[in-house]
């Protein structure tokens, strides 16, 4: 897990049980939400094409993480190098 925390327990309920990239993506989404203070179990559902490019999958995880945090009223994750938009 992140910062020495144990990795979240994951189970594939339906679909591709052997896709390590999907498992990693789901694990990261759980870490994002739990890292914002959610202590309840998290259900992640991903419907993605097989053999998705790594960069595309990272983008999906980033957007899904932001969406989850926003929908739950949690602080959005801070990304290194992200520029702040300032109103003049």
PDB file of C-alpha atoms in Angstrom:
ATOM      1  CA  UNK A   1       0.000   0.000   0.000  1.00  0.00           C
ATOM      2  CA  UNK A   2       0.903   3.650   0.071  1.00  0.00           C
ATOM      3  CA  UNK A   3       3.204   4.908   2.814  1.00  0.00           C
ATOM      4  CA  UNK A   4       3.488   1.519   4.467  1.00  0.00           C
ATOM      5  CA  UNK A   5      -0.266   0.994   4.746  1.00  0.00           C
ATOM      6  CA  UNK A   6      -1.552  -2.481   3.906  1.00  0.00           C
ATOM      7  CA  UNK A   7      -2.903  -2.868   0.388  1.00  0.00           C
ATOM      8  CA  UNK A   8      -6.705  -3.018   0.229  1.00  0.00           C
ATOM      9  CA  UNK A   9      -8.281  -6.451  -0.124  1.00  0.00           C
ATOM     10  CA  UNK A  10      -9.716  -6.933  -3.604  1.00  0.00           C
ATOM     11  CA  UNK A  11     -12.037  -9.534  -5.074  1.00  0.00           C
ATOM     12  CA  UNK A  12     -13.175  -9.755  -8.673  1.00  0.00           C
ATOM     13  CA  UNK A  13     -16.868 -10.544  -8.610  1.00  0.00           C
ATOM     14  CA  UNK A  14     -17.631 -10.534 -12.335  1.00  0.00           C
ATOM     15  CA  UNK A  15     -15.495 -10.322 -15.440  1.00  0.00           C
ATOM     16  CA  UNK A  16     -11.790 -10.698 -16.134  1.00  0.00           C
ATOM     17  CA  UNK A  17     -10.324 -12.300 -13.014  1.00  0.00           C
ATOM     18  CA  UNK A  18      -6.779 -12.430 -14.358  1.00  0.00           C
ATOM     19  CA  UNK A  19      -6.279  -8.835 -15.560  1.00  0.00           C
ATOM     20  CA  UNK A  20      -3.523  -7.417 -13.345  1.00  0.00           C
ATOM     21  CA  UNK A  21      -3.925  -3.910 -14.775  1.00  0.00           C
ATOM     22  CA  UNK A  22      -7.597  -3.779 -13.771  1.00  0.00           C
ATOM     23  CA  UNK A  23      -6.728  -5.057 -10.309  1.00  0.00           C
ATOM     24  CA  UNK A  24      -4.064  -2.362  -9.955  1.00  0.00           C
ATOM     25  CA  UNK A  25      -6.510   0.304 -11.173  1.00  0.00           C
ATOM     26  CA  UNK A  26      -9.192  -0.806  -8.708  1.00  0.00           C
ATOM     27  CA  UNK A  27      -6.640  -0.906  -5.882  1.00  0.00           C
ATOM     28  CA  UNK A  28      -5.531   2.645  -6.688  1.00  0.00           C
ATOM     29  CA  UNK A  29      -9.117   3.921  -6.730  1.00  0.00           C
ATOM     30  CA  UNK A  30      -9.745   2.378  -3.312  1.00  0.00           C
ATOM     31  CA  UNK A  31      -6.530   3.954  -2.007  1.00  0.00           C
ATOM     32  CA  UNK A  32      -7.583   7.375  -3.319  1.00  0.00           C
ATOM     33  CA  UNK A  33     -10.991   7.242  -1.647  1.00  0.00           C
ATOM     34  CA  UNK A  34      -9.745   5.717   1.602  1.00  0.00           C
ATOM     35  CA  UNK A  35      -6.892   8.219   1.641  1.00  0.00           C
ATOM     36  CA  UNK A  36      -9.513  10.976   1.813  1.00  0.00           C
ATOM     37  CA  UNK A  37     -10.976   9.511   4.998  1.00  0.00           C
ATOM     38  CA  UNK A  38     -13.553   6.953   3.830  1.00  0.00           C
ATOM     39  CA  UNK A  39     -13.292   3.961   6.159  1.00  0.00           C
ATOM     40  CA  UNK A  40     -16.205   1.937   4.778  1.00  0.00           C
ATOM     41  CA  UNK A  41     -15.748  -0.788   2.153  1.00  0.00           C
ATOM     42  CA  UNK A  42     -15.530   0.540  -1.394  1.00  0.00           C
ATOM     43  CA  UNK A  43     -17.097  -1.147  -4.417  1.00  0.00           C
ATOM     44  CA  UNK A  44     -15.350  -0.382  -7.709  1.00  0.00           C
ATOM     45  CA  UNK A  45     -16.867  -1.298 -11.050  1.00  0.00           C
ATOM     46  CA  UNK A  46     -14.709  -0.900 -14.144  1.00  0.00           C
ATOM     47  CA  UNK A  47     -16.003  -1.611 -17.640  1.00  0.00           C
ATOM     48  CA  UNK A  48     -12.951  -1.253 -19.838  1.00  0.00           C
ATOM     49  CA  UNK A  49     -11.775  -2.725 -23.101  1.00  0.00           C
ATOM     50  CA  UNK A  50      -9.170  -5.494 -22.883  1.00  0.00           C
ATOM     51  CA  UNK A  51      -5.553  -4.477 -23.530  1.00  0.00           C
ATOM     52  CA  UNK A  52      -6.124  -0.801 -22.710  1.00  0.00           C
ATOM     53  CA  UNK A  53      -2.937   1.300 -22.951  1.00  0.00           C
ATOM     54  CA  UNK A  54      -1.307   2.006 -19.578  1.00  0.00           C
ATOM     55  CA  UNK A  55      -1.474   5.777 -20.070  1.00  0.00           C
ATOM     56  CA  UNK A  56      -5.173   5.582 -20.883  1.00  0.00           C
ATOM     57  CA  UNK A  57      -5.831   3.427 -17.823  1.00  0.00           C
ATOM     58  CA  UNK A  58      -3.957   5.918 -15.633  1.00  0.00           C
ATOM     59  CA  UNK A  59      -6.130   8.696 -17.027  1.00  0.00           C
ATOM     60  CA  UNK A  60      -9.294   6.707 -16.303  1.00  0.00           C
ATOM     61  CA  UNK A  61      -8.160   6.112 -12.709  1.00  0.00           C
ATOM     62  CA  UNK A  62      -7.280   9.798 -12.256  1.00  0.00           C
ATOM     63  CA  UNK A  63     -10.659  11.006 -13.522  1.00  0.00           C
ATOM     64  CA  UNK A  64     -12.587   8.313 -11.624  1.00  0.00           C
ATOM     65  CA  UNK A  65     -10.724   9.186  -8.415  1.00  0.00           C
ATOM     66  CA  UNK A  66     -11.521  12.880  -8.847  1.00  0.00           C
ATOM     67  CA  UNK A  67     -15.160  12.066  -9.579  1.00  0.00           C
ATOM     68  CA  UNK A  68     -15.479   9.840  -6.501  1.00  0.00           C
ATOM     69  CA  UNK A  69     -13.945  12.466  -4.243  1.00  0.00           C
ATOM     70  CA  UNK A  70     -16.149  15.214  -5.661  1.00  0.00           C
ATOM     71  CA  UNK A  71     -19.312  13.083  -5.467  1.00  0.00           C
ATOM     72  CA  UNK A  72     -18.595  12.211  -1.827  1.00  0.00           C
ATOM     73  CA  UNK A  73     -17.730  15.809  -0.923  1.00  0.00           C
ATOM     74  CA  UNK A  74     -14.115  14.901  -0.179  1.00  0.00           C
ATOM     75  CA  UNK A  75     -11.021  16.963  -0.882  1.00  0.00           C
ATOM     76  CA  UNK A  76      -9.605  16.227  -4.312  1.00  0.00           C
ATOM     77  CA  UNK A  77      -6.186  14.567  -4.374  1.00  0.00           C
ATOM     78  CA  UNK A  78      -3.280  16.964  -4.837  1.00  0.00           C
ATOM     79  CA  UNK A  79      -0.998  16.005  -7.706  1.00  0.00           C
ATOM     80  CA  UNK A  80       2.627  17.042  -7.867  1.00  0.00           C
ATOM     81  CA  UNK A  81       3.170  19.613 -10.594  1.00  0.00           C
ATOM     82  CA  UNK A  82      -0.520  20.512 -10.852  1.00  0.00           C
ATOM     83  CA  UNK A  83      -0.970  24.187 -11.593  1.00  0.00           C
ATOM     84  CA  UNK A  84      -3.522  26.133  -9.624  1.00  0.00           C
ATOM     85  CA  UNK A  85      -6.046  28.121 -11.638  1.00  0.00           C
ATOM     86  CA  UNK A  86      -6.296  31.637 -10.297  1.00  0.00           C
ATOM     87  CA  UNK A  87      -9.105  34.086 -11.106  1.00  0.00           C
ATOM     88  CA  UNK A  88      -7.904  37.601 -11.863  1.00  0.00           C
TER      89      UNK A  88
END
